[in-house]
mmCIF file of N, CA and C in Angstrom:
data_model
loop_
_atom_site.group_PDB
_atom_site.id
_atom_site.type_symbol
_atom_site.label_atom_id
_atom_site.label_comp_id
_atom_site.label_asym_id
_atom_site.label_seq_id
_atom_site.Cartn_x
_atom_site.Cartn_y
_atom_site.Cartn_z
ATOM 1 N N MET W 1458 88.864 87.585 109.819
ATOM 2 C CA MET W 1458 89.997 88.290 109.122
ATOM 3 C C MET W 1458 90.918 89.043 110.128
ATOM 4 N N LYS W 1459 92.222 88.941 110.013
ATOM 5 C CA LYS W 1459 93.128 89.710 110.865
ATOM 6 C C LYS W 1459 93.053 91.326 110.559
ATOM 7 N N LYS W 1460 93.411 91.902 111.572
ATOM 8 C CA LYS W 1460 93.520 93.434 111.411
ATOM 9 C C LYS W 1460 94.732 93.686 110.579
ATOM 10 N N ILE W 1461 94.586 94.866 109.819
ATOM 11 C CA ILE W 1461 95.736 95.204 108.995
ATOM 12 C C ILE W 1461 97.062 95.392 109.714
ATOM 13 N N PHE W 1462 97.015 95.761 110.935
ATOM 14 C CA PHE W 1462 98.208 95.938 111.744
ATOM 15 C C PHE W 1462 98.988 94.701 112.029
ATOM 16 N N GLN W 1463 98.364 93.606 111.798
ATOM 17 C CA GLN W 1463 99.145 92.300 112.044
ATOM 18 C C GLN W 1463 99.815 91.856 110.825
ATOM 19 N N TYR W 1464 99.726 92.564 109.679
ATOM 20 C CA TYR W 1464 100.346 92.139 108.441
ATOM 21 C C TYR W 1464 101.718 92.759 108.301
ATOM 22 N N LEU W 1465 102.748 92.049 107.874
ATOM 23 C CA LEU W 1465 103.997 92.590 107.523
ATOM 24 C C LEU W 1465 104.233 92.707 105.955
ATOM 25 N N ASP W 1466 103.442 91.937 105.142
ATOM 26 C CA ASP W 1466 103.539 91.894 103.745
ATOM 27 C C ASP W 1466 102.180 92.428 103.204
ATOM 28 N N TYR W 1467 102.337 93.557 102.590
ATOM 29 C CA TYR W 1467 101.098 94.213 102.123
ATOM 30 C C TYR W 1467 100.254 93.447 100.939
ATOM 31 N N ARG W 1468 101.029 92.599 100.203
ATOM 32 C CA ARG W 1468 100.391 91.626 99.185
ATOM 33 C C ARG W 1468 99.551 90.636 99.858
ATOM 34 N N GLU W 1469 99.954 90.164 100.942
ATOM 35 C CA GLU W 1469 99.235 89.167 101.731
ATOM 36 C C GLU W 1469 97.894 89.792 102.266
ATOM 37 N N PHE W 1470 98.050 91.013 102.777
ATOM 38 C CA PHE W 1470 96.923 91.696 103.193
ATOM 39 C C PHE W 1470 95.872 91.878 102.072
ATOM 40 N N LEU W 1471 96.455 92.352 101.018
ATOM 41 C CA LEU W 1471 95.390 92.600 99.831
ATOM 42 C C LEU W 1471 94.685 91.291 99.421
ATOM 43 N N LYS W 1472 95.514 90.240 99.357
ATOM 44 C CA LYS W 1472 94.899 88.943 98.974
ATOM 45 C C LYS W 1472 93.820 88.503 99.998
ATOM 46 N N GLU W 1473 94.139 88.578 101.279
ATOM 47 C CA GLU W 1473 93.196 88.105 102.288
ATOM 48 C C GLU W 1473 91.955 89.016 102.437
ATOM 49 N N ARG W 1474 92.175 90.350 102.266
ATOM 50 C CA ARG W 1474 91.100 91.352 102.354
ATOM 51 C C ARG W 1474 90.234 91.109 101.116
ATOM 52 N N PHE W 1475 90.745 90.837 99.976
ATOM 53 C CA PHE W 1475 89.939 90.564 98.839
ATOM 54 C C PHE W 1475 89.149 89.306 98.974
ATOM 55 N N ALA W 1476 89.753 88.288 99.390
ATOM 56 C CA ALA W 1476 89.044 87.033 99.591
ATOM 57 C C ALA W 1476 87.883 87.241 100.653
ATOM 58 N N PHE W 1477 88.142 87.957 101.698
ATOM 59 C CA PHE W 1477 87.105 88.217 102.646
ATOM 60 C C PHE W 1477 85.997 89.093 102.199
ATOM 61 N N LEU W 1478 86.271 90.123 101.457
ATOM 62 C CA LEU W 1478 85.246 90.945 100.735
ATOM 63 C C LEU W 1478 84.404 90.112 99.771
ATOM 64 N N LYS W 1479 85.071 89.224 99.090
ATOM 65 C CA LYS W 1479 84.389 88.394 97.990
ATOM 66 C C LYS W 1479 83.387 87.417 98.720
ATOM 67 N N LYS W 1480 83.823 86.907 99.914
ATOM 68 C CA LYS W 1480 82.930 86.038 100.625
ATOM 69 C C LYS W 1480 81.696 86.723 101.276
ATOM 70 N N THR W 1481 81.880 88.033 101.758
ATOM 71 C CA THR W 1481 80.933 88.724 102.599
ATOM 72 C C THR W 1481 80.070 89.651 101.852
ATOM 73 N N LYS W 1482 80.520 90.086 100.665
ATOM 74 C CA LYS W 1482 79.756 91.086 99.938
ATOM 75 C C LYS W 1482 79.542 90.491 98.568
ATOM 76 N N ARG W 1483 78.356 90.945 98.009
ATOM 77 C CA ARG W 1483 77.979 90.485 96.623
ATOM 78 C C ARG W 1483 78.750 91.332 95.649
ATOM 79 N N ASN W 1484 79.026 90.678 94.425
ATOM 80 C CA ASN W 1484 79.606 91.467 93.362
ATOM 81 C C ASN W 1484 80.945 92.119 93.526
ATOM 82 N N VAL W 1485 81.754 91.598 94.378
ATOM 83 C CA VAL W 1485 83.102 92.227 94.573
ATOM 84 C C VAL W 1485 84.028 91.322 93.708
ATOM 85 N N THR W 1486 84.678 92.023 92.819
ATOM 86 C CA THR W 1486 85.633 91.476 91.803
ATOM 87 C C THR W 1486 86.900 92.342 91.794
ATOM 88 N N HIS W 1487 87.923 91.782 91.176
ATOM 89 C CA HIS W 1487 89.104 92.701 90.934
ATOM 90 C C HIS W 1487 88.665 94.014 90.170
ATOM 91 N N ARG W 1488 87.831 93.730 89.203
ATOM 92 C CA ARG W 1488 87.400 94.866 88.291
ATOM 93 C C ARG W 1488 86.614 95.842 89.056
ATOM 94 N N SER W 1489 85.686 95.502 89.946
ATOM 95 C CA SER W 1489 84.929 96.398 90.774
ATOM 96 C C SER W 1489 85.799 97.243 91.771
ATOM 97 N N LEU W 1490 86.741 96.502 92.359
ATOM 98 C CA LEU W 1490 87.674 97.258 93.221
ATOM 99 C C LEU W 1490 88.502 98.301 92.436
ATOM 100 N N CYS W 1491 88.987 97.913 91.366
ATOM 101 C CA CYS W 1491 89.752 98.769 90.489
ATOM 102 C C CYS W 1491 88.992 99.999 90.070
ATOM 103 N N THR W 1492 87.780 99.763 89.796
ATOM 104 C CA THR W 1492 86.770 100.911 89.284
ATOM 105 C C THR W 1492 86.630 101.705 90.559
ATOM 106 N N LYS W 1493 86.371 101.189 91.663
ATOM 107 C CA LYS W 1493 86.112 102.018 92.906
ATOM 108 C C LYS W 1493 87.274 102.875 93.302
ATOM 109 N N ALA W 1494 88.576 102.302 92.989
ATOM 110 C CA ALA W 1494 89.685 102.948 93.352
ATOM 111 C C ALA W 1494 90.149 104.030 92.255
ATOM 112 N N GLY W 1495 89.622 103.922 91.042
ATOM 113 C CA GLY W 1495 89.946 104.769 89.990
ATOM 114 C C GLY W 1495 91.061 104.493 89.131
ATOM 115 N N PHE W 1496 91.381 103.155 89.239
ATOM 116 C CA PHE W 1496 92.440 102.563 88.234
ATOM 117 C C PHE W 1496 91.860 102.460 86.834
ATOM 118 N N SER W 1497 92.539 102.786 85.864
ATOM 119 C CA SER W 1497 92.111 102.556 84.485
ATOM 120 C C SER W 1497 92.121 101.073 84.085
ATOM 121 N N SER W 1498 93.085 100.373 84.655
ATOM 122 C CA SER W 1498 93.264 98.958 84.367
ATOM 123 C C SER W 1498 92.364 98.142 85.230
ATOM 124 N N PRO W 1499 91.611 97.261 84.664
ATOM 125 C CA PRO W 1499 90.620 96.542 85.424
ATOM 126 C C PRO W 1499 91.239 95.374 86.307
ATOM 127 N N ASN W 1500 92.558 95.003 85.991
ATOM 128 C CA ASN W 1500 93.197 93.960 86.656
ATOM 129 C C ASN W 1500 94.468 94.465 87.488
ATOM 130 N N PHE W 1501 94.604 95.775 87.620
ATOM 131 C CA PHE W 1501 95.816 96.279 88.321
ATOM 132 C C PHE W 1501 95.992 95.630 89.737
ATOM 133 N N LEU W 1502 94.901 95.561 90.545
ATOM 134 C CA LEU W 1502 95.116 95.140 91.822
ATOM 135 C C LEU W 1502 95.464 93.635 91.876
ATOM 136 N N LYS W 1503 94.901 92.894 90.936
ATOM 137 C CA LYS W 1503 95.221 91.411 90.794
ATOM 138 C C LYS W 1503 96.713 91.311 90.438
ATOM 139 N N LEU W 1504 97.220 92.190 89.646
ATOM 140 C CA LEU W 1504 98.666 92.051 89.269
ATOM 141 C C LEU W 1504 99.539 92.498 90.402
ATOM 142 N N VAL W 1505 99.074 93.529 91.313
ATOM 143 C CA VAL W 1505 99.783 93.752 92.571
ATOM 144 C C VAL W 1505 99.808 92.663 93.463
ATOM 145 N N MET W 1506 98.665 92.072 93.689
ATOM 146 C CA MET W 1506 98.598 90.813 94.541
ATOM 147 C C MET W 1506 99.536 89.701 94.133
ATOM 148 N N GLU W 1507 99.714 89.511 92.812
ATOM 149 C CA GLU W 1507 100.534 88.527 92.257
ATOM 150 C C GLU W 1507 102.058 88.888 92.180
ATOM 151 N N GLY W 1508 102.307 90.148 92.591
ATOM 152 C CA GLY W 1508 103.670 90.540 92.470
ATOM 153 C C GLY W 1508 104.216 91.086 91.147
ATOM 154 N N GLN W 1509 103.255 91.110 90.228
ATOM 155 C CA GLN W 1509 103.675 91.612 88.876
ATOM 156 C C GLN W 1509 103.693 93.078 88.744
ATOM 157 N N ARG W 1510 103.089 93.849 89.644
ATOM 158 C CA ARG W 1510 103.138 95.327 89.618
ATOM 159 C C ARG W 1510 103.434 95.730 91.108
ATOM 160 N N ASN W 1511 103.947 97.008 91.228
ATOM 161 C CA ASN W 1511 104.215 97.589 92.490
ATOM 162 C C ASN W 1511 103.233 98.727 92.668
ATOM 163 N N LEU W 1512 103.135 99.089 93.896
ATOM 164 C CA LEU W 1512 102.329 100.292 94.221
ATOM 165 C C LEU W 1512 103.134 101.476 94.192
ATOM 166 N N THR W 1513 102.578 102.617 93.738
ATOM 167 C CA THR W 1513 103.217 103.915 93.829
ATOM 168 C C THR W 1513 102.568 104.774 94.907
ATOM 169 N N GLU W 1514 103.071 105.939 95.264
ATOM 170 C CA GLU W 1514 102.502 106.791 96.120
ATOM 171 C C GLU W 1514 101.012 107.140 95.856
ATOM 172 N N ASP W 1515 100.754 107.350 94.590
ATOM 173 C CA ASP W 1515 99.527 107.635 94.080
ATOM 174 C C ASP W 1515 98.504 106.457 94.130
ATOM 175 N N SER W 1516 99.047 105.305 93.849
ATOM 176 C CA SER W 1516 98.176 104.162 93.895
ATOM 177 C C SER W 1516 97.884 103.660 95.232
ATOM 178 N N LEU W 1517 98.712 103.974 96.233
ATOM 179 C CA LEU W 1517 98.472 103.647 97.621
ATOM 180 C C LEU W 1517 97.306 104.281 98.022
ATOM 181 N N CYS W 1518 97.023 105.538 97.797
ATOM 182 C CA CYS W 1518 95.751 106.214 98.150
ATOM 183 C C CYS W 1518 94.543 105.602 97.584
ATOM 184 N N LYS W 1519 94.750 105.116 96.329
ATOM 185 C CA LYS W 1519 93.605 104.509 95.632
ATOM 186 C C LYS W 1519 93.279 103.134 96.263
ATOM 187 N N VAL W 1520 94.290 102.477 96.599
ATOM 188 C CA VAL W 1520 94.022 101.117 97.270
ATOM 189 C C VAL W 1520 93.224 101.393 98.612
ATOM 190 N N CYS W 1521 93.692 102.371 99.344
ATOM 191 C CA CYS W 1521 93.076 102.680 100.698
ATOM 192 C C CYS W 1521 91.583 102.980 100.386
ATOM 193 N N LYS W 1522 91.314 103.623 99.402
ATOM 194 C CA LYS W 1522 89.876 104.003 98.992
ATOM 195 C C LYS W 1522 89.175 102.754 98.552
ATOM 196 N N ALA W 1523 89.777 101.969 97.894
ATOM 197 C CA ALA W 1523 89.038 100.715 97.278
ATOM 198 C C ALA W 1523 88.736 99.708 98.405
ATOM 199 N N PHE W 1524 89.644 99.597 99.380
ATOM 200 C CA PHE W 1524 89.436 98.672 100.478
ATOM 201 C C PHE W 1524 88.803 99.340 101.786
ATOM 202 N N ASP W 1525 88.339 100.633 101.630
ATOM 203 C CA ASP W 1525 87.610 101.278 102.665
ATOM 204 C C ASP W 1525 88.428 101.320 103.959
ATOM 205 N N LEU W 1526 89.725 101.626 103.844
ATOM 206 C CA LEU W 1526 90.659 101.769 104.967
ATOM 207 C C LEU W 1526 90.345 103.113 105.677
ATOM 208 N N ASN W 1527 90.351 103.096 106.949
ATOM 209 C CA ASN W 1527 90.196 104.394 107.587
ATOM 210 C C ASN W 1527 91.531 105.139 107.690
ATOM 211 N N GLU W 1528 91.601 106.310 108.232
ATOM 212 C CA GLU W 1528 92.789 107.121 108.214
ATOM 213 C C GLU W 1528 94.092 106.408 108.846
ATOM 214 N N LYS W 1529 93.825 105.829 110.011
ATOM 215 C CA LYS W 1529 94.831 105.132 110.751
ATOM 216 C C LYS W 1529 95.348 103.878 110.001
ATOM 217 N N GLU W 1530 94.365 103.107 109.472
ATOM 218 C CA GLU W 1530 94.757 101.994 108.620
ATOM 219 C C GLU W 1530 95.558 102.345 107.387
ATOM 220 N N CYS W 1531 95.052 103.419 106.778
ATOM 221 C CA CYS W 1531 95.706 103.918 105.518
ATOM 222 C C CYS W 1531 97.127 104.265 105.865
ATOM 223 N N ALA W 1532 97.390 105.068 106.937
ATOM 224 C CA ALA W 1532 98.722 105.538 107.406
ATOM 225 C C ALA W 1532 99.606 104.255 107.547
ATOM 226 N N PHE W 1533 99.063 103.170 108.263
ATOM 227 C CA PHE W 1533 99.905 101.929 108.463
ATOM 228 C C PHE W 1533 100.172 101.352 107.157
ATOM 229 N N PHE W 1534 99.219 101.196 106.219
ATOM 230 C CA PHE W 1534 99.436 100.585 104.960
ATOM 231 C C PHE W 1534 100.522 101.314 104.170
ATOM 232 N N LYS W 1535 100.469 102.529 104.193
ATOM 233 C CA LYS W 1535 101.449 103.378 103.458
ATOM 234 C C LYS W 1535 102.952 103.105 104.072
#
């Protein structure tokens, strides 16, 4: 998987990171990531990846948490 710093489109990053996590870890689902992030909607991240929802300042922090981004990666993602 490419490093986050190589992406220009955050949706592409989220899709590829999700696919990578799904392959390498057990029980990774859109629902599990939404729960980890603290979203009330179990499919919020899926909707973001599909372009049906946008991220807010608050949801950016939650996504960083869900995808275990370090401080530098999170700053780049924002």
